């Protein structure tokens, strides 16, 4: 813990410095700087509080050991001090583990909202129905978390599923919990159209992207081609007489976003730009992730979108996450939005791997 102690002391010094800066009239007058320093202080608070708690426990252990070494006349007091010492040592170990996790490098996107895209892949109608089931699963999980969901684009199929659907999910630490969901999701079940009762395998893909603002990624307007056209409703209904639909093409990457769900061209432009910004960021981030994964062989990644990450087996009521070898026989509850066990296991696995790297490095 010696190296960690040095780092913790530096963080505590910085925390105290931030407290002084935030009471400086010049800083208070500078709204942008005040907000930045306030966020930095808030990010450090939990780590500094744990460090102070850890120092108190270390002092308690030292005091108890000195008392026992000096010898106590009262047997009952000796027993009480020994019990307190044992509890303090357990607490010390727990705090050390908690502090190590707090000191892990944080993903800069963890606190961000996300844009999630779900698409039916292999399996025809059954794949689009499964995409709809995944949309329901994530919607219910978001509801459990107190997050808000907004559908920003969708293409439905005749059978009631989705060829593709894009969502904006807003809330606390959304990306940190859903970032592991990117990849191919496989379903094994008897389709409603199957008369012979045979189990079919279909897939849907999920892509999770942090919502990006202008500050995080700059897109040169010269790199975007914008086309406008008339929106058309389902079955030719509600055909828009004005050119309200928008298609944006990011020329350097070839990424295309089409938006016609909103009533006005301006609304469609705003939604299309939001998705385009996220996709362009994701495009470059995925390239960096691939290079990173060559050095860090983590089974939990957000790189290869075609990687089969999870199987949903309906006949056996089982969900298996192939990256960490986790199988849970409660598919019905998971599809009802109870994803906590899966997501917690993925987070724990990634933290464990990162801790190993931190300690070995």
GROMACS .gro file of C-alpha atoms in nm:
model
  361
    1UNK     CA    1   0.000   0.000   0.000
    2UNK     CA    2   0.303   0.237   0.020
    3UNK     CA    3   0.269   0.367  -0.336
    4UNK     CA    4  -0.105   0.394  -0.290
    5UNK     CA    5  -0.050   0.589   0.035
    6UNK     CA    6   0.159   0.846  -0.153
    7UNK     CA    7  -0.109   0.880  -0.418
    8UNK     CA    8  -0.385   0.906  -0.156
    9UNK     CA    9  -0.197   1.180   0.027
   10UNK     CA   10  -0.161   1.374  -0.300
   11UNK     CA   11  -0.535   1.342  -0.361
   12UNK     CA   12  -0.613   1.462  -0.009
   13UNK     CA   13  -0.383   1.762  -0.054
   14UNK     CA   14  -0.554   1.843  -0.383
   15UNK     CA   15  -0.897   1.808  -0.219
   16UNK     CA   16  -0.804   2.061   0.049
   17UNK     CA   17  -0.660   2.293  -0.216
   18UNK     CA   18  -0.986   2.273  -0.411
   19UNK     CA   19  -1.181   2.365  -0.097
   20UNK     CA   20  -0.974   2.682  -0.066
   21UNK     CA   21  -1.003   2.767  -0.437
   22UNK     CA   22  -1.382   2.731  -0.431
   23UNK     CA   23  -1.404   2.998  -0.160
   24UNK     CA   24  -1.191   3.241  -0.366
   25UNK     CA   25  -1.409   3.530  -0.496
   26UNK     CA   26  -1.228   3.529  -0.833
   27UNK     CA   27  -1.307   3.158  -0.884
   28UNK     CA   28  -1.668   3.207  -0.773
   29UNK     CA   29  -1.705   3.486  -1.030
   30UNK     CA   30  -1.578   3.256  -1.307
   31UNK     CA   31  -1.876   3.024  -1.350
   32UNK     CA   32  -1.705   2.779  -1.586
   33UNK     CA   33  -1.397   2.736  -1.365
   34UNK     CA   34  -1.611   2.715  -1.051
   35UNK     CA   35  -1.816   2.430  -1.208
   36UNK     CA   36  -1.502   2.245  -1.323
   37UNK     CA   37  -1.338   2.266  -0.979
   38UNK     CA   38  -1.662   2.169  -0.805
   39UNK     CA   39  -1.686   1.856  -1.021
   40UNK     CA   40  -1.322   1.769  -0.953
   41UNK     CA   41  -1.382   1.807  -0.579
   42UNK     CA   42  -1.698   1.595  -0.595
   43UNK     CA   43  -1.507   1.323  -0.786
   44UNK     CA   44  -1.238   1.314  -0.514
   45UNK     CA   45  -1.475   1.326  -0.214
   46UNK     CA   46  -1.547   0.954  -0.173
   47UNK     CA   47  -1.179   0.857  -0.209
   48UNK     CA   48  -1.063   1.118   0.044
   49UNK     CA   49  -1.336   1.017   0.291
   50UNK     CA   50  -1.234   0.649   0.262
   51UNK     CA   51  -0.869   0.748   0.310
   52UNK     CA   52  -0.952   0.941   0.629
   53UNK     CA   53  -1.156   0.646   0.752
   54UNK     CA   54  -0.861   0.418   0.673
   55UNK     CA   55  -0.620   0.641   0.868
   56UNK     CA   56  -0.854   0.632   1.169
   57UNK     CA   57  -0.865   0.250   1.158
   58UNK     CA   58  -0.483   0.232   1.132
   59UNK     CA   59  -0.455   0.457   1.439
   60UNK     CA   60  -0.710   0.242   1.626
   61UNK     CA   61  -0.507  -0.072   1.548
   62UNK     CA   62  -0.190   0.098   1.668
   63UNK     CA   63  -0.355   0.214   1.994
   64UNK     CA   64  -0.502  -0.130   2.067
   65UNK     CA   65  -0.172  -0.307   2.002
   66UNK     CA   66   0.011  -0.065   2.233
   67UNK     CA   67  -0.247  -0.128   2.508
   68UNK     CA   68  -0.212  -0.505   2.475
   69UNK     CA   69   0.168  -0.489   2.468
   70UNK     CA   70   0.170  -0.275   2.780
   71UNK     CA   71  -0.050  -0.532   2.956
   72UNK     CA   72  -0.395  -0.477   3.104
   73UNK     CA   73  -0.493  -0.570   3.460
   74UNK     CA   74  -0.857  -0.635   3.372
   75UNK     CA   75  -0.921  -0.960   3.181
   76UNK     CA   76  -1.256  -0.832   3.055
   77UNK     CA   77  -1.091  -0.516   2.922
   78UNK     CA   78  -0.819  -0.726   2.755
   79UNK     CA   79  -1.084  -0.935   2.580
   80UNK     CA   80  -1.270  -0.621   2.464
   81UNK     CA   81  -0.951  -0.468   2.321
   82UNK     CA   82  -0.862  -0.793   2.143
   83UNK     CA   83  -1.210  -0.809   1.988
   84UNK     CA   84  -1.187  -0.445   1.881
   85UNK     CA   85  -0.842  -0.510   1.730
   86UNK     CA   86  -0.971  -0.810   1.532
   87UNK     CA   87  -1.265  -0.608   1.396
   88UNK     CA   88  -1.036  -0.316   1.305
   89UNK     CA   89  -0.805  -0.546   1.108
   90UNK     CA   90  -1.102  -0.683   0.912
   91UNK     CA   91  -1.222  -0.328   0.845
   92UNK     CA   92  -0.868  -0.230   0.736
   93UNK     CA   93  -0.862  -0.506   0.472
   94UNK     CA   94  -1.208  -0.409   0.346
   95UNK     CA   95  -1.111  -0.043   0.320
   96UNK     CA   96  -0.791  -0.132   0.134
   97UNK     CA   97  -0.992  -0.316  -0.132
   98UNK     CA   98  -1.246  -0.032  -0.160
   99UNK     CA   99  -0.968   0.227  -0.191
  100UNK     CA  100  -0.789   0.026  -0.460
  101UNK     CA  101  -1.108   0.022  -0.669
  102UNK     CA  102  -1.159   0.396  -0.616
  103UNK     CA  103  -0.803   0.456  -0.738
  104UNK     CA  104  -0.855   0.264  -1.062
  105UNK     CA  105  -0.840   0.484  -1.373
  106UNK     CA  106  -1.192   0.602  -1.441
  107UNK     CA  107  -1.355   0.576  -1.780
  108UNK     CA  108  -1.416   0.942  -1.872
  109UNK     CA  109  -1.751   0.842  -2.022
  110UNK     CA  110  -1.890   0.661  -1.715
  111UNK     CA  111  -2.107   0.952  -1.598
  112UNK     CA  112  -2.251   1.021  -1.942
  113UNK     CA  113  -2.591   0.952  -2.089
  114UNK     CA  114  -2.598   0.708  -2.379
  115UNK     CA  115  -2.739   0.650  -2.723
  116UNK     CA  116  -2.826   0.281  -2.764
  117UNK     CA  117  -2.899   0.123  -3.101
  118UNK     CA  118  -3.066  -0.219  -3.123
  119UNK     CA  119  -3.096  -0.399  -3.458
  120UNK     CA  120  -3.245  -0.728  -3.566
  121UNK     CA  121  -2.965  -0.929  -3.730
  122UNK     CA  122  -2.967  -1.296  -3.838
  123UNK     CA  123  -3.302  -1.472  -3.823
  124UNK     CA  124  -3.553  -1.262  -4.018
  125UNK     CA  125  -3.880  -1.183  -3.837
  126UNK     CA  126  -3.766  -1.363  -3.522
  127UNK     CA  127  -3.455  -1.141  -3.503
  128UNK     CA  128  -3.668  -0.826  -3.523
  129UNK     CA  129  -3.903  -0.960  -3.253
  130UNK     CA  130  -3.601  -1.032  -3.032
  131UNK     CA  131  -3.476  -0.676  -3.093
  132UNK     CA  132  -3.814  -0.564  -2.959
  133UNK     CA  133  -3.772  -0.788  -2.654
  134UNK     CA  134  -3.427  -0.639  -2.585
  135UNK     CA  135  -3.576  -0.290  -2.614
  136UNK     CA  136  -3.839  -0.385  -2.352
  137UNK     CA  137  -3.571  -0.539  -2.127
  138UNK     CA  138  -3.350  -0.229  -2.132
  139UNK     CA  139  -3.653   0.000  -2.091
  140UNK     CA  140  -3.760  -0.183  -1.775
  141UNK     CA  141  -3.404  -0.186  -1.640
  142UNK     CA  142  -3.382   0.189  -1.702
  143UNK     CA  143  -3.710   0.233  -1.516
  144UNK     CA  144  -3.569   0.036  -1.219
  145UNK     CA  145  -3.266   0.269  -1.219
  146UNK     CA  146  -3.476   0.585  -1.233
  147UNK     CA  147  -3.346   0.677  -1.580
  148UNK     CA  148  -3.540   0.838  -1.864
  149UNK     CA  149  -3.568   0.684  -2.210
  150UNK     CA  150  -3.647   0.867  -2.531
  151UNK     CA  151  -3.693   0.683  -2.862
  152UNK     CA  152  -3.519   0.899  -3.120
  153UNK     CA  153  -3.547   0.676  -3.426
  154UNK     CA  154  -3.710   0.344  -3.515
  155UNK     CA  155  -3.797   0.122  -3.809
  156UNK     CA  156  -4.069  -0.131  -3.726
  157UNK     CA  157  -4.144  -0.456  -3.907
  158UNK     CA  158  -4.481  -0.598  -4.010
  159UNK     CA  159  -4.466  -0.863  -3.737
  160UNK     CA  160  -4.430  -0.601  -3.464
  161UNK     CA  161  -4.058  -0.607  -3.392
  162UNK     CA  162  -3.786  -0.362  -3.486
  163UNK     CA  163  -3.552  -0.368  -3.780
  164UNK     CA  164  -3.369  -0.105  -3.575
  165UNK     CA  165  -3.441   0.132  -3.289
  166UNK     CA  166  -3.229   0.410  -3.136
  167UNK     CA  167  -3.276   0.534  -2.780
  168UNK     CA  168  -3.140   0.818  -2.572
  169UNK     CA  169  -3.108   0.711  -2.207
  170UNK     CA  170  -3.058   0.988  -1.950
  171UNK     CA  171  -2.971   0.941  -1.585
  172UNK     CA  172  -2.698   0.885  -1.329
  173UNK     CA  173  -2.394   0.688  -1.450
  174UNK     CA  174  -2.584   0.530  -1.740
  175UNK     CA  175  -2.276   0.453  -1.951
  176UNK     CA  176  -2.091   0.293  -1.658
  177UNK     CA  177  -2.362   0.026  -1.629
  178UNK     CA  178  -2.463  -0.030  -1.990
  179UNK     CA  179  -2.128   0.001  -2.170
  180UNK     CA  180  -2.076  -0.377  -2.160
  181UNK     CA  181  -2.397  -0.442  -2.357
  182UNK     CA  182  -2.243  -0.371  -2.699
  183UNK     CA  183  -2.221  -0.683  -2.912
  184UNK     CA  184  -2.428  -0.964  -3.064
  185UNK     CA  185  -2.706  -1.107  -2.847
  186UNK     CA  186  -2.826  -1.457  -2.941
  187UNK     CA  187  -3.170  -1.600  -2.867
  188UNK     CA  188  -3.267  -1.968  -2.873
  189UNK     CA  189  -3.644  -2.031  -2.865
  190UNK     CA  190  -3.942  -2.164  -3.057
  191UNK     CA  191  -4.070  -1.883  -3.283
  192UNK     CA  192  -4.444  -1.813  -3.281
  193UNK     CA  193  -4.444  -1.895  -3.653
  194UNK     CA  194  -4.285  -2.240  -3.598
  195UNK     CA  195  -4.550  -2.511  -3.638
  196UNK     CA  196  -4.315  -2.804  -3.567
  197UNK     CA  197  -4.208  -2.678  -3.225
  198UNK     CA  198  -3.840  -2.657  -3.320
  199UNK     CA  199  -3.598  -2.426  -3.142
  200UNK     CA  200  -3.448  -2.160  -3.369
  201UNK     CA  201  -3.143  -1.940  -3.314
  202UNK     CA  202  -3.155  -1.570  -3.404
  203UNK     CA  203  -2.944  -1.267  -3.319
  204UNK     CA  204  -2.980  -0.897  -3.256
  205UNK     CA  205  -2.698  -0.647  -3.215
  206UNK     CA  206  -2.666  -0.375  -2.952
  207UNK     CA  207  -2.437  -0.072  -2.972
  208UNK     CA  208  -2.395   0.158  -2.671
  209UNK     CA  209  -2.240   0.501  -2.733
  210UNK     CA  210  -2.182   0.785  -2.486
  211UNK     CA  211  -2.382   1.095  -2.572
  212UNK     CA  212  -2.129   1.348  -2.694
  213UNK     CA  213  -2.141   1.725  -2.667
  214UNK     CA  214  -1.948   1.978  -2.877
  215UNK     CA  215  -1.671   1.996  -2.618
  216UNK     CA  216  -1.582   1.626  -2.636
  217UNK     CA  217  -1.570   1.586  -3.012
  218UNK     CA  218  -1.555   1.853  -3.278
  219UNK     CA  219  -1.702   1.777  -3.617
  220UNK     CA  220  -1.609   2.020  -3.891
  221UNK     CA  221  -1.931   2.134  -4.066
  222UNK     CA  222  -1.741   2.100  -4.396
  223UNK     CA  223  -1.720   1.724  -4.328
  224UNK     CA  224  -2.099   1.686  -4.318
  225UNK     CA  225  -2.327   1.660  -4.620
  226UNK     CA  226  -2.692   1.730  -4.540
  227UNK     CA  227  -2.977   1.616  -4.766
  228UNK     CA  228  -3.343   1.696  -4.697
  229UNK     CA  229  -3.644   1.508  -4.834
  230UNK     CA  230  -4.009   1.442  -4.763
  231UNK     CA  231  -4.088   1.211  -4.474
  232UNK     CA  232  -4.330   0.923  -4.534
  233UNK     CA  233  -4.545   0.751  -4.275
  234UNK     CA  234  -4.626   0.382  -4.230
  235UNK     CA  235  -4.821   0.244  -4.524
  236UNK     CA  236  -4.794   0.574  -4.706
  237UNK     CA  237  -5.001   0.755  -4.443
  238UNK     CA  238  -4.930   1.100  -4.303
  239UNK     CA  239  -4.702   1.189  -4.593
  240UNK     CA  240  -4.528   1.517  -4.516
  241UNK     CA  241  -4.580   1.782  -4.781
  242UNK     CA  242  -4.263   1.966  -4.679
  243UNK     CA  243  -3.902   1.842  -4.681
  244UNK     CA  244  -3.877   1.773  -4.308
  245UNK     CA  245  -3.671   1.451  -4.321
  246UNK     CA  246  -3.294   1.486  -4.290
  247UNK     CA  247  -3.003   1.267  -4.399
  248UNK     CA  248  -2.656   1.354  -4.268
  249UNK     CA  249  -2.338   1.197  -4.406
  250UNK     CA  250  -2.003   1.230  -4.227
  251UNK     CA  251  -1.770   1.228  -4.527
  252UNK     CA  252  -1.442   1.116  -4.357
  253UNK     CA  253  -1.602   0.801  -4.209
  254UNK     CA  254  -1.898   0.746  -4.443
  255UNK     CA  255  -2.136   0.730  -4.145
  256UNK     CA  256  -2.494   0.812  -4.247
  257UNK     CA  257  -2.783   0.913  -4.019
  258UNK     CA  258  -3.139   0.955  -4.151
  259UNK     CA  259  -3.409   1.108  -3.933
  260UNK     CA  260  -3.775   1.164  -4.013
  261UNK     CA  261  -3.960   1.089  -3.688
  262UNK     CA  262  -3.981   1.450  -3.571
  263UNK     CA  263  -4.239   1.700  -3.697
  264UNK     CA  264  -4.004   1.972  -3.821
  265UNK     CA  265  -3.682   1.974  -4.020
  266UNK     CA  266  -3.508   2.157  -3.735
  267UNK     CA  267  -3.606   1.886  -3.485
  268UNK     CA  268  -3.488   1.615  -3.724
  269UNK     CA  269  -3.159   1.802  -3.775
  270UNK     CA  270  -3.101   1.819  -3.399
  271UNK     CA  271  -3.176   1.449  -3.347
  272UNK     CA  272  -2.969   1.345  -3.649
  273UNK     CA  273  -2.674   1.554  -3.527
  274UNK     CA  274  -2.698   1.397  -3.181
  275UNK     CA  275  -2.680   1.046  -3.328
  276UNK     CA  276  -2.412   1.140  -3.581
  277UNK     CA  277  -2.191   1.288  -3.310
  278UNK     CA  278  -2.222   0.972  -3.101
  279UNK     CA  279  -2.154   0.741  -3.397
  280UNK     CA  280  -1.847   0.935  -3.511
  281UNK     CA  281  -1.709   0.933  -3.156
  282UNK     CA  282  -1.786   0.562  -3.130
  283UNK     CA  283  -1.614   0.495  -3.464
  284UNK     CA  284  -1.287   0.648  -3.348
  285UNK     CA  285  -1.319   0.510  -2.993
  286UNK     CA  286  -1.367   0.156  -3.132
  287UNK     CA  287  -1.044   0.191  -3.332
  288UNK     CA  288  -0.859   0.299  -3.017
  289UNK     CA  289  -1.024   0.014  -2.822
  290UNK     CA  290  -0.898  -0.241  -3.076
  291UNK     CA  291  -0.542  -0.115  -3.036
  292UNK     CA  292  -0.586  -0.112  -2.656
  293UNK     CA  293  -0.725  -0.466  -2.650
  294UNK     CA  294  -0.411  -0.593  -2.821
  295UNK     CA  295  -0.222  -0.493  -2.506
  296UNK     CA  296  -0.491  -0.566  -2.250
  297UNK     CA  297  -0.651  -0.903  -2.312
  298UNK     CA  298  -0.978  -0.832  -2.130
  299UNK     CA  299  -1.274  -1.056  -2.206
  300UNK     CA  300  -1.505  -0.767  -2.120
  301UNK     CA  301  -1.456  -0.510  -2.391
  302UNK     CA  302  -1.652  -0.262  -2.596
  303UNK     CA  303  -1.455  -0.318  -2.914
  304UNK     CA  304  -1.580  -0.585  -3.156
  305UNK     CA  305  -1.950  -0.517  -3.220
  306UNK     CA  306  -1.997  -0.852  -3.395
  307UNK     CA  307  -1.869  -1.053  -3.097
  308UNK     CA  308  -2.136  -1.284  -2.956
  309UNK     CA  309  -2.155  -1.174  -2.595
  310UNK     CA  310  -2.468  -1.337  -2.457
  311UNK     CA  311  -2.718  -1.619  -2.521
  312UNK     CA  312  -3.082  -1.612  -2.408
  313UNK     CA  313  -3.207  -1.974  -2.396
  314UNK     CA  314  -3.585  -1.977  -2.349
  315UNK     CA  315  -3.646  -2.355  -2.321
  316UNK     CA  316  -3.403  -2.374  -2.027
  317UNK     CA  317  -3.488  -2.027  -1.885
  318UNK     CA  318  -3.114  -1.953  -1.893
  319UNK     CA  319  -2.899  -1.652  -1.979
  320UNK     CA  320  -2.526  -1.702  -2.041
  321UNK     CA  321  -2.270  -1.426  -2.073
  322UNK     CA  322  -1.988  -1.585  -2.272
  323UNK     CA  323  -1.723  -1.325  -2.181
  324UNK     CA  324  -1.715  -1.418  -1.812
  325UNK     CA  325  -1.873  -1.765  -1.819
  326UNK     CA  326  -2.175  -1.653  -1.617
  327UNK     CA  327  -2.498  -1.858  -1.645
  328UNK     CA  328  -2.817  -1.765  -1.463
  329UNK     CA  329  -3.138  -1.969  -1.471
  330UNK     CA  330  -3.373  -1.674  -1.449
  331UNK     CA  331  -3.423  -1.561  -1.806
  332UNK     CA  332  -3.782  -1.457  -1.731
  333UNK     CA  333  -3.670  -1.212  -1.462
  334UNK     CA  334  -3.380  -1.076  -1.670
  335UNK     CA  335  -3.608  -1.010  -1.968
  336UNK     CA  336  -3.831  -0.823  -1.721
  337UNK     CA  337  -3.547  -0.578  -1.663
  338UNK     CA  338  -3.375  -0.744  -1.365
  339UNK     CA  339  -3.027  -0.709  -1.514
  340UNK     CA  340  -2.846  -0.620  -1.192
  341UNK     CA  341  -2.682  -0.963  -1.139
  342UNK     CA  342  -2.542  -0.970  -1.494
  343UNK     CA  343  -2.418  -0.611  -1.493
  344UNK     CA  344  -2.270  -0.632  -1.141
  345UNK     CA  345  -2.079  -0.946  -1.242
  346UNK     CA  346  -1.939  -0.773  -1.552
  347UNK     CA  347  -1.833  -0.466  -1.351
  348UNK     CA  348  -1.670  -0.685  -1.084
  349UNK     CA  349  -1.484  -0.888  -1.346
  350UNK     CA  350  -1.350  -0.577  -1.517
  351UNK     CA  351  -1.248  -0.422  -1.183
  352UNK     CA  352  -1.068  -0.742  -1.082
  353UNK     CA  353  -0.873  -0.748  -1.409
  354UNK     CA  354  -0.786  -0.379  -1.373
  355UNK     CA  355  -0.671  -0.435  -1.012
  356UNK     CA  356  -0.443  -0.717  -1.124
  357UNK     CA  357  -0.288  -0.485  -1.382
  358UNK     CA  358  -0.249  -0.208  -1.125
  359UNK     CA  359  -0.077  -0.438  -0.875
  360UNK     CA  360   0.140  -0.611  -1.134
  361UNK     CA  361   0.232  -0.283  -1.299
   0.00000   0.00000   0.00000
